[in-house]
Short mmCIF file of C-alpha atoms and ligand atoms in Angstrom, two decimals:
data_model
loop_
_atom_site.label_atom_id
_atom_site.label_comp_id
_atom_site.label_asym_id
_atom_site.label_seq_id
_atom_site.Cartn_x
_atom_site.Cartn_y
_atom_site.Cartn_z
CA UNK A 1 -8.04 -54.54 133.55
CA UNK A 2 -11.82 -54.25 133.48
CA UNK A 3 -13.59 -55.93 130.55
CA UNK A 4 -14.16 -52.42 129.06
CA UNK A 5 -10.46 -51.54 129.33
CA UNK A 6 -9.57 -54.89 127.80
CA UNK A 7 -11.85 -54.15 124.82
CA UNK A 8 -10.16 -50.78 124.28
CA UNK A 9 -6.75 -52.48 124.25
CA UNK A 10 -7.72 -55.38 122.00
CA UNK A 11 -10.46 -54.48 119.55
CA UNK A 12 -9.48 -53.08 116.16
CA UNK A 13 -12.56 -53.41 113.93
CA UNK A 14 -14.81 -50.59 112.73
CA UNK A 15 -14.58 -47.45 114.86
CA UNK A 16 -12.45 -49.04 117.63
CA UNK A 17 -9.78 -46.52 118.79
CA UNK A 18 -7.00 -49.14 118.60
CA UNK A 19 -7.89 -49.79 114.95
CA UNK A 20 -7.80 -46.04 114.32
CA UNK A 21 -4.37 -45.90 115.98
CA UNK A 22 -3.12 -48.66 113.68
CA UNK A 23 -4.53 -46.85 110.65
CA UNK A 24 -2.02 -44.07 111.35
CA UNK A 25 0.79 -46.53 110.51
CA UNK A 26 1.76 -48.40 107.34
CA UNK A 27 0.54 -51.99 107.76
CA UNK A 28 1.89 -55.23 106.24
CA UNK A 29 -0.83 -56.74 104.02
CA UNK A 30 1.12 -59.81 102.88
CA UNK A 31 4.56 -61.07 101.88
CA UNK A 32 5.90 -60.04 98.48
CA UNK A 33 6.18 -63.76 97.64
CA UNK A 34 2.38 -64.11 98.09
CA UNK A 35 1.87 -61.88 95.04
CA UNK A 36 5.19 -62.26 93.23
CA UNK A 37 3.90 -63.10 89.78
CA UNK A 38 2.67 -60.43 87.32
CA UNK A 39 -0.90 -61.34 86.31
CA UNK A 40 -0.80 -64.06 89.02
CA UNK A 41 -3.59 -65.17 91.36
CA UNK A 42 -5.02 -62.20 93.32
CA UNK A 43 -4.74 -62.58 97.09
CA UNK A 44 -7.59 -62.00 99.53
CA UNK A 45 -6.32 -60.06 102.53
CA UNK A 46 -8.24 -59.18 105.68
CA UNK A 47 -6.75 -56.45 107.89
CA UNK A 48 -8.40 -54.74 110.89
CA UNK A 49 -11.64 -56.43 109.85
CA UNK A 50 -11.53 -54.91 106.35
CA UNK A 51 -11.34 -57.13 103.24
CA UNK A 52 -9.15 -56.25 100.28
CA UNK A 53 -7.68 -57.95 97.25
CA UNK A 54 -3.98 -57.57 96.47
CA UNK A 55 -2.67 -58.27 92.96
CA UNK A 56 0.35 -57.62 90.75
CA UNK A 57 -0.46 -56.32 87.29
CA UNK A 58 1.13 -57.11 83.92
CA UNK A 59 3.79 -54.42 84.42
CA UNK A 60 4.66 -55.63 87.93
CA UNK A 61 2.85 -52.88 89.81
CA UNK A 62 0.99 -53.87 92.99
CA UNK A 63 -2.60 -52.89 93.71
CA UNK A 64 -4.67 -53.27 96.88
CA UNK A 65 -8.39 -52.71 96.25
CA UNK A 66 -11.56 -53.11 98.28
CA UNK A 67 -12.36 -56.82 97.82
CA UNK A 68 -15.92 -56.21 96.67
CA UNK A 69 -16.65 -54.87 93.21
CA UNK A 70 -18.36 -51.46 93.46
CA UNK A 71 -20.93 -52.54 90.85
CA UNK A 72 -22.95 -55.21 92.63
CA UNK A 73 -20.49 -56.31 95.34
CA UNK A 74 -19.11 -59.58 93.96
CA UNK A 75 -15.59 -60.51 95.11
CA UNK A 76 -12.77 -59.31 92.89
CA UNK A 77 -10.62 -62.13 94.31
CA UNK A 78 -12.17 -64.39 91.63
CA UNK A 79 -11.32 -61.83 88.97
CA UNK A 80 -9.19 -62.16 85.85
CA UNK A 81 -5.80 -60.49 86.39
CA UNK A 82 -4.71 -59.51 82.90
CA UNK A 83 -3.67 -56.62 80.65
CA UNK A 84 -2.93 -54.25 83.52
CA UNK A 85 -6.06 -54.70 85.56
CA UNK A 86 -8.36 -56.93 87.55
CA UNK A 87 -11.61 -57.80 85.78
CA UNK A 88 -14.67 -58.75 87.85
CA UNK A 89 -16.13 -62.04 86.64
CA UNK A 90 -19.74 -61.04 87.21
CA UNK A 91 -20.29 -58.30 84.59
CA UNK A 92 -16.74 -57.70 83.46
CA UNK A 93 -15.92 -54.32 85.00
CA UNK A 94 -12.18 -53.89 85.15
CA UNK A 95 -9.98 -51.92 87.60
CA UNK A 96 -6.37 -50.80 87.48
CA UNK A 97 -4.00 -50.77 90.49
CA UNK A 98 -5.14 -47.23 91.37
CA UNK A 99 -8.78 -48.30 91.48
CA UNK A 100 -9.86 -46.62 88.22
CA UNK A 101 -12.56 -48.49 86.30
CA UNK A 102 -10.81 -48.88 82.96
CA UNK A 103 -13.56 -50.95 81.37
CA UNK A 104 -17.28 -51.33 82.09
CA UNK A 105 -18.33 -53.99 79.61
CA UNK A 106 -21.96 -54.10 80.74
CA UNK A 107 -22.52 -50.34 80.26
CA UNK A 108 -23.22 -48.53 76.99
CA UNK A 109 -20.16 -46.75 75.56
CA UNK A 110 -21.63 -43.32 76.38
CA UNK A 111 -22.68 -44.22 79.96
CA UNK A 112 -22.16 -41.44 82.54
CA UNK A 113 -20.20 -43.73 84.88
CA UNK A 114 -17.52 -44.38 82.28
CA UNK A 115 -14.25 -42.56 82.86
CA UNK A 116 -15.20 -41.34 86.35
CA UNK A 117 -15.90 -44.51 88.29
CA UNK A 118 -13.30 -45.47 90.93
CA UNK A 119 -13.18 -48.17 93.57
CA UNK A 120 -11.33 -47.88 96.88
CA UNK A 121 -7.58 -48.37 96.35
CA UNK A 122 -5.15 -48.37 99.25
CA UNK A 123 -1.74 -46.68 98.83
CA UNK A 124 0.88 -49.44 98.59
CA UNK A 125 4.65 -49.76 99.19
CA UNK A 126 6.82 -52.82 98.57
CA UNK A 127 9.74 -53.05 100.99
CA UNK A 128 11.82 -55.60 102.87
CA UNK A 129 9.85 -58.69 101.83
CA UNK A 130 6.39 -57.22 102.48
CA UNK A 131 3.58 -55.37 100.73
CA UNK A 132 2.55 -52.48 103.02
CA UNK A 133 -0.74 -50.63 102.77
CA UNK A 134 -2.06 -47.37 104.12
CA UNK A 135 -5.57 -47.82 105.56
CA UNK A 136 -5.86 -44.41 107.18
CA UNK A 137 -6.91 -40.98 105.97
CA UNK A 138 -5.77 -40.76 102.31
CA UNK A 139 -5.13 -37.02 102.86
CA UNK A 140 -2.67 -37.73 105.68
CA UNK A 141 -0.38 -40.50 104.47
CA UNK A 142 2.84 -40.43 106.50
CA UNK A 143 6.16 -41.19 104.73
CA UNK A 144 6.94 -44.91 104.78
CA UNK A 145 9.75 -45.71 107.22
CA UNK A 146 11.42 -49.03 106.28
CA UNK A 147 11.77 -51.61 109.09
CA UNK A 148 15.18 -52.56 110.48
CA UNK A 149 15.34 -55.75 108.40
CA UNK A 150 15.49 -53.57 105.27
CA UNK A 151 19.24 -53.51 106.10
CA UNK A 152 19.40 -57.07 104.70
CA UNK A 153 19.31 -57.90 100.97
CA UNK A 154 16.10 -59.67 99.83
CA UNK A 155 17.74 -63.13 99.84
CA UNK A 156 18.80 -62.66 103.50
CA UNK A 157 15.25 -61.94 104.70
CA UNK A 158 13.46 -65.18 105.64
CA UNK A 159 9.85 -65.05 106.79
CA UNK A 160 7.64 -67.45 108.69
CA UNK A 161 3.94 -66.71 108.26
CA UNK A 162 1.29 -68.41 110.40
CA UNK A 163 -2.37 -67.76 111.16
CA UNK A 164 -3.32 -67.42 114.83
CA UNK A 165 -6.94 -67.90 115.89
CA UNK A 166 -6.99 -65.25 118.60
CA UNK A 167 -6.63 -61.52 119.27
CA UNK A 168 -3.36 -59.76 118.32
CA UNK A 169 -2.62 -58.36 121.80
CA UNK A 170 -2.20 -61.74 123.51
CA UNK A 171 0.10 -62.81 120.67
CA UNK A 172 2.11 -59.62 121.11
CA UNK A 173 2.33 -60.17 124.86
CA UNK A 174 3.99 -63.49 124.02
CA UNK A 175 6.56 -61.76 121.83
CA UNK A 176 7.63 -59.33 124.56
CA UNK A 177 7.64 -61.99 127.27
CA UNK A 178 11.27 -63.01 127.67
CA UNK A 179 10.52 -65.15 130.74
CA UNK A 180 8.47 -67.77 128.87
CA UNK A 181 11.39 -68.75 126.64
CA UNK A 182 13.12 -70.42 129.61
CA UNK A 183 10.11 -72.73 130.08
CA UNK A 184 7.97 -73.10 126.96
CA UNK A 185 10.93 -73.10 124.55
CA UNK A 186 13.47 -74.69 126.90
CA UNK A 187 13.97 -77.69 124.61
CA UNK A 188 14.68 -75.37 121.67
CA UNK A 189 16.83 -72.99 123.73
CA UNK A 190 18.83 -75.28 126.00
CA UNK A 191 21.46 -74.04 128.42
CA UNK A 192 25.02 -74.56 127.21
CA UNK A 193 28.24 -73.92 129.08
CA UNK A 194 30.38 -73.61 125.96
CA UNK A 195 28.68 -70.48 124.53
CA UNK A 196 28.93 -66.83 125.58
CA UNK A 197 25.79 -65.69 123.72
CA UNK A 198 22.77 -67.15 121.90
CA UNK A 199 24.19 -69.59 119.36
CA UNK A 200 22.14 -71.14 116.55
CA UNK A 201 22.55 -74.76 115.46
CA UNK A 202 20.27 -76.54 112.93
CA UNK A 203 17.88 -77.59 115.69
CA UNK A 204 18.33 -75.26 118.66
CA UNK A 205 19.51 -71.93 120.04
CA UNK A 206 22.04 -72.50 122.80
CA UNK A 207 21.90 -70.13 125.72
CA UNK A 208 24.62 -69.19 128.25
CA UNK A 209 22.29 -69.07 131.23
CA UNK A 210 20.08 -71.41 133.24
CA UNK A 211 18.28 -68.58 135.05
CA UNK A 212 14.49 -68.98 134.63
CA UNK A 213 13.53 -65.84 136.59
CA UNK A 214 14.95 -62.81 134.76
CA UNK A 215 14.89 -59.35 136.27
CA UNK A 216 13.00 -57.05 133.89
CA UNK A 217 13.85 -53.36 133.39
CA UNK A 218 11.86 -51.14 131.02
CA UNK A 219 12.62 -47.86 129.22
CA UNK A 220 9.82 -46.05 127.37
CA UNK A 221 10.69 -44.43 124.03
CA UNK A 222 8.88 -42.35 121.35
CA UNK A 223 8.30 -45.53 119.28
CA UNK A 224 7.14 -47.76 122.16
CA UNK A 225 9.60 -49.15 124.67
CA UNK A 226 12.67 -51.27 125.11
CA UNK A 227 13.27 -53.66 127.96
CA UNK A 228 16.03 -55.86 129.24
CA UNK A 229 15.65 -59.33 130.71
CA UNK A 230 18.67 -59.69 132.96
CA UNK A 231 19.75 -63.22 133.85
CA UNK A 232 22.60 -64.79 135.80
CA UNK A 233 25.08 -66.29 133.33
CA UNK A 234 26.68 -69.68 133.91
CA UNK A 235 30.16 -68.17 133.71
CA UNK A 236 31.44 -65.24 135.82
CA UNK A 237 28.04 -64.45 137.35
CA UNK A 238 29.75 -62.15 139.86
CA UNK A 239 31.28 -59.97 137.11
CA UNK A 240 28.67 -59.91 134.34
CA UNK A 241 24.97 -60.24 133.50
CA UNK A 242 23.40 -62.04 130.56
CA UNK A 243 21.17 -59.37 129.00
CA UNK A 244 18.45 -59.98 126.41
CA UNK A 245 17.01 -56.67 125.21
CA UNK A 246 13.70 -56.55 123.31
CA UNK A 247 12.14 -53.56 121.53
CA UNK A 248 8.42 -52.97 121.19
CA UNK A 249 7.69 -50.78 118.19
CA UNK A 250 4.08 -49.57 118.21
CA UNK A 251 1.62 -50.68 117.14
CA UNK A 252 2.58 -54.38 116.75
CA UNK A 253 6.24 -54.97 115.83
CA UNK A 254 8.76 -56.55 118.19
CA UNK A 255 12.53 -56.86 117.76
CA UNK A 256 13.68 -59.78 119.84
CA UNK A 257 17.28 -60.70 120.69
CA UNK A 258 19.42 -62.05 117.84
CA UNK A 259 21.58 -65.16 117.84
CA UNK A 260 25.04 -65.46 116.29
CA UNK A 261 23.57 -66.14 112.80
CA UNK A 262 20.59 -63.84 112.39
CA UNK A 263 18.51 -61.02 113.85
CA UNK A 264 14.85 -61.60 114.71
CA UNK A 265 11.76 -59.44 114.37
CA UNK A 266 8.06 -60.21 114.63
CA UNK A 267 4.87 -58.53 113.44
CA UNK A 268 1.59 -59.53 115.04
CA UNK A 269 -0.89 -58.16 112.56
CA UNK A 270 -4.60 -58.03 113.44
CA UNK A 271 -6.71 -59.69 110.75
CA UNK A 272 -9.73 -58.74 112.87
CA UNK A 273 -10.64 -58.81 116.57
CA UNK A 274 -10.13 -62.58 116.92
CA UNK A 275 -7.56 -63.52 114.26
CA UNK A 276 -3.92 -62.53 113.87
CA UNK A 277 -1.29 -63.04 111.17
CA UNK A 278 1.98 -63.95 112.85
CA UNK A 279 5.12 -63.02 110.92
CA UNK A 280 8.58 -63.98 112.16
CA UNK A 281 11.46 -62.49 110.24
CA UNK A 282 15.03 -63.87 110.45
CA UNK A 283 17.43 -61.52 108.72
CA UNK A 284 21.04 -60.45 108.47
CA UNK A 285 22.99 -58.14 106.14
CA UNK A 286 25.55 -60.90 105.38
CA UNK A 287 24.98 -64.16 107.35
CA UNK A 288 21.34 -65.19 107.90
CA UNK A 289 19.41 -68.43 107.37
CA UNK A 290 17.81 -69.60 104.12
CA UNK A 291 14.05 -69.29 103.69
CA UNK A 292 13.67 -73.09 103.57
CA UNK A 293 15.84 -73.75 106.63
CA UNK A 294 14.02 -71.05 108.63
CA UNK A 295 10.56 -72.45 107.87
CA UNK A 296 11.76 -75.97 108.62
CA UNK A 297 13.29 -74.91 111.97
CA UNK A 298 10.02 -73.20 112.95
CA UNK A 299 7.75 -76.01 111.73
CA UNK A 300 6.08 -73.57 109.34
CA UNK A 301 6.68 -75.04 105.88
CA UNK A 302 3.94 -74.06 103.44
CA UNK A 303 1.95 -77.11 102.31
CA UNK A 304 3.43 -79.23 105.13
CA UNK A 305 2.86 -77.40 108.41
CA UNK A 306 0.64 -74.53 107.24
CA UNK A 307 -1.97 -74.37 104.47
CA UNK A 308 -1.07 -72.45 101.33
CA UNK A 309 -2.83 -69.06 100.98
CA UNK A 310 -4.56 -69.03 104.41
CA UNK A 311 -1.48 -70.03 106.45
CA UNK A 312 -3.76 -71.91 108.86
CA UNK A 313 -1.87 -74.48 110.95
CA UNK A 314 -2.15 -78.22 110.37
CA UNK A 315 -1.13 -78.69 114.02
CA UNK A 316 -3.92 -76.77 115.73
CA UNK A 317 -6.39 -76.69 118.62
CA UNK A 318 -8.60 -79.36 116.99
CA UNK A 319 -5.81 -81.96 117.18
CA UNK A 320 -4.09 -80.61 120.32
CA UNK A 321 -1.25 -79.35 118.14
CA UNK A 322 -0.24 -83.03 117.77
CA UNK A 323 1.26 -82.89 121.24
CA UNK A 324 3.35 -86.03 121.81
CA UNK A 325 3.20 -87.19 125.44
CA UNK A 326 5.76 -89.98 124.85
CA UNK A 327 8.23 -87.37 123.63
CA UNK A 328 7.55 -85.35 126.79
CA UNK A 329 8.33 -88.39 128.95
CA UNK A 330 11.56 -88.73 126.98
CA UNK A 331 12.56 -85.17 127.93
CA UNK A 332 11.03 -82.82 125.38
CA UNK A 333 9.45 -80.03 127.43
CA UNK A 334 6.22 -79.48 125.44
CA UNK A 335 5.83 -82.40 123.04
CA UNK A 336 4.83 -79.79 120.42
CA UNK A 337 6.99 -79.26 117.35
CA UNK A 338 8.41 -75.83 116.63
CA UNK A 339 8.68 -72.61 118.61
CA UNK A 340 5.74 -70.79 116.92
CA UNK A 341 3.39 -73.75 117.33
CA UNK A 342 4.28 -74.03 121.05
CA UNK A 343 3.41 -70.33 121.36
CA UNK A 344 0.18 -70.75 119.37
CA UNK A 345 -0.99 -73.51 121.74
CA UNK A 346 -0.58 -71.11 124.67
CA UNK A 347 -2.05 -68.03 122.94
CA UNK A 348 -5.08 -69.76 121.41
CA UNK A 349 -5.84 -71.62 124.63
CA UNK A 350 -6.48 -68.22 126.31
CA UNK A 351 -9.64 -67.87 124.16
CA UNK A 352 -10.46 -65.54 121.25
CA UNK A 353 -9.71 -62.47 123.42
CA UNK A 354 -7.79 -63.13 126.66
CA UNK A 355 -9.69 -62.04 129.76
CA UNK A 356 -7.29 -59.60 131.42
CA UNK A 357 -9.66 -59.03 134.35
CA UNK A 358 -8.80 -62.53 135.55
CA UNK A 359 -5.04 -62.83 135.10
CA UNK A 360 -2.37 -62.34 137.73
CA UNK A 361 0.80 -60.51 136.71
CA UNK A 362 4.11 -61.21 138.46
CA UNK A 363 7.37 -59.27 138.60
CA UNK A 364 8.65 -60.93 135.40
CA UNK A 365 5.59 -59.45 133.59
CA UNK A 366 6.82 -55.86 133.80
CA UNK A 367 7.08 -55.57 130.01
CA UNK A 368 3.55 -56.97 129.60
CA UNK A 369 2.29 -54.40 132.11
CA UNK A 370 4.10 -51.62 130.22
CA UNK A 371 2.60 -52.76 126.90
CA UNK A 372 -0.93 -52.77 128.33
CA UNK A 373 -0.70 -49.36 129.99
CA UNK A 374 1.19 -47.70 127.13
CA UNK A 375 -1.11 -48.98 124.38
CA UNK A 376 -4.25 -48.43 126.46
CA UNK A 377 -3.26 -44.79 126.97
CA UNK A 378 -2.28 -44.50 123.30
CA UNK A 379 -5.77 -45.74 122.27
CA UNK A 380 -7.37 -43.27 124.67
CA UNK A 381 -5.29 -40.48 123.11
CA UNK A 382 -6.50 -41.42 119.62
CA UNK A 383 -10.07 -41.50 120.97
CA UNK A 384 -9.54 -37.86 122.02
CA UNK A 385 -8.30 -36.96 118.54
CA UNK A 386 -4.59 -36.89 119.41
CA UNK A 387 -1.99 -38.45 117.08
CA UNK A 388 -1.02 -42.12 117.38
CA UNK A 389 1.94 -43.40 119.37
CA UNK A 390 4.91 -43.80 117.01
CA UNK A 391 3.37 -41.68 114.25
CA UNK A 392 4.31 -38.27 115.71
CA UNK A 393 7.02 -36.34 113.83
CA UNK A 394 9.96 -36.26 114.19
CA UNK A 395 9.98 -40.03 114.31
CA UNK A 396 12.87 -42.32 115.26
CA UNK A 397 13.94 -43.98 111.97
CA UNK A 398 12.63 -47.54 112.31
CA UNK A 399 15.52 -48.90 110.22
CA UNK A 400 17.90 -48.03 113.09
CA UNK A 401 16.11 -49.96 115.84
CA UNK A 402 18.12 -52.92 117.15
CA UNK A 403 17.66 -55.40 119.95
CA UNK A 404 20.65 -56.80 121.85
CA UNK A 405 21.78 -60.04 123.41
CA UNK A 406 25.00 -60.78 125.24
CA UNK A 407 27.13 -60.41 128.34
CA UNK A 408 27.24 -56.98 129.94
CA UNK A 409 29.74 -56.14 132.71
CA UNK A 410 27.93 -55.61 136.00
CA UNK A 411 27.21 -51.92 136.53
CA UNK A 412 27.03 -51.05 132.81
CA UNK A 413 23.71 -49.64 131.65
CA UNK A 414 21.94 -51.72 128.98
CA UNK A 415 19.97 -48.58 127.97
CA UNK A 416 23.08 -47.24 126.26
CA UNK A 417 23.43 -50.26 123.97
CA UNK A 418 22.31 -50.05 120.31
CA UNK A 419 20.70 -46.61 120.58
CA UNK A 420 20.88 -44.59 117.36
CA UNK A 421 21.98 -40.95 117.49
CA UNK A 422 18.52 -39.87 116.30
CA UNK A 423 16.86 -41.79 119.07
CA UNK A 424 19.22 -40.30 121.65
CA UNK A 425 18.36 -36.83 120.39
CA UNK A 426 14.61 -37.47 120.35
CA UNK A 427 14.57 -39.19 123.70
CA UNK A 428 16.53 -36.24 125.02
CA UNK A 429 18.58 -38.14 127.56
CA UNK A 430 21.72 -39.16 125.78
CA UNK A 431 22.49 -35.94 123.89
CA UNK A 432 26.11 -36.66 123.04
CA UNK A 433 28.91 -39.06 123.76
CA UNK A 434 30.10 -37.19 126.81
CA UNK A 435 26.70 -37.35 128.41
CA UNK A 436 26.54 -41.03 127.62
CA UNK A 437 29.77 -41.60 129.48
CA UNK A 438 28.63 -39.38 132.35
CA UNK A 439 25.42 -41.29 132.67
CA UNK A 440 27.24 -44.59 132.51
CA UNK A 441 29.49 -43.33 135.35
CA UNK A 442 26.48 -42.20 137.31
CA UNK A 443 24.85 -45.58 136.95
CA UNK A 444 27.94 -47.51 137.89
S1 FES B 501 -20.44 -57.10 90.32
FE1 FES B 501 -18.55 -56.71 89.45
S2 FES B 501 -18.98 -56.15 87.43
FE2 FES B 501 -20.90 -56.47 88.31
FE1 FE2 B 502 7.50 -67.89 122.37
#
């Protein structure tokens, strides 16, 4: 990519087309647990370079307002959250969750501003562990489509949250890069002969393949794309393939292959051009992993591994992520604790915005290539005034999207696995069961 093309792909602030594309989707502002308490501490949130304050009022309703008070621009994040509103400390103006100024203590009772004054309030939805906001045109709010992890009850949704000091797109390219897991995470995902699919223990995910060079196949869809990383399994390599299928859901959600205990999704949310909030969701309708165990496994415990509120890492670039060379000599592949922190070391080392005019893609980077071209074209389309990728009706219901991981008999088509009826209809290829079987025959 040229530096100009790279900017179009990566930049989200102000009038950047990619930011405009994202504003046509509902965006996760924070976890529900960040603002769980009525009248609790308001949370500063920065999204696409815009600052807001999120708070829960006395009645439990959530508000997301422009961070700065419309009076003289002091931060409402310092405000008093009480009696159904957020009161600015400077002169005492008070706002409800819809942005209405319900009190203007410094103004005379008959002042013109009273009763009409409003600050910017973003539409808000609470769903599946997150507070979602609409940052686009308030006249064109699209219906909220819950993510696939909404299939799990609240106590079976566990979330790792970690700040990344670099652009969202290089973080996302890590999420859709199946090949790196066989190297970077090899100590956390060791090969095991006794398993037939990804199997979670307290400390590792066992994997039934030692193949470090997967073959990548990609299928574009109306929501983004899905791809399969096809590896030789340890057992019966002549009869079956070990397939790990990942879904990219525009603009920044990825559903990666599950293990036997939980499903896995990630959101790589742009704070601004050079900072990203990394969310990793482990979920399951019945099994799952507890919130504490998940954060421990990932090395992302709040107050231990990451700072409260900001979620900045205690193992970071300044201290070389506490990389332990002695541990590496003893066999640990990276010497860095936890899968997300290993990733962060790679992503942040690329610089604030990775220079894609200098990198060299190989055949295992087919999904990365697809992401770049698809999102680049999608940003160009938005620039021309066309609707955003994934926001065009009729949409594939996001709740139905599922990744896949497991053995697939040689000759079977991975594209037919975990495709919802709606998606088949919208994609137009797999209209009914008969056609599915025909196509499967054709492929084999
Ligand atoms: S700046 Fe907020 S009330 Fe004056
Ligand atoms: Fe990774």
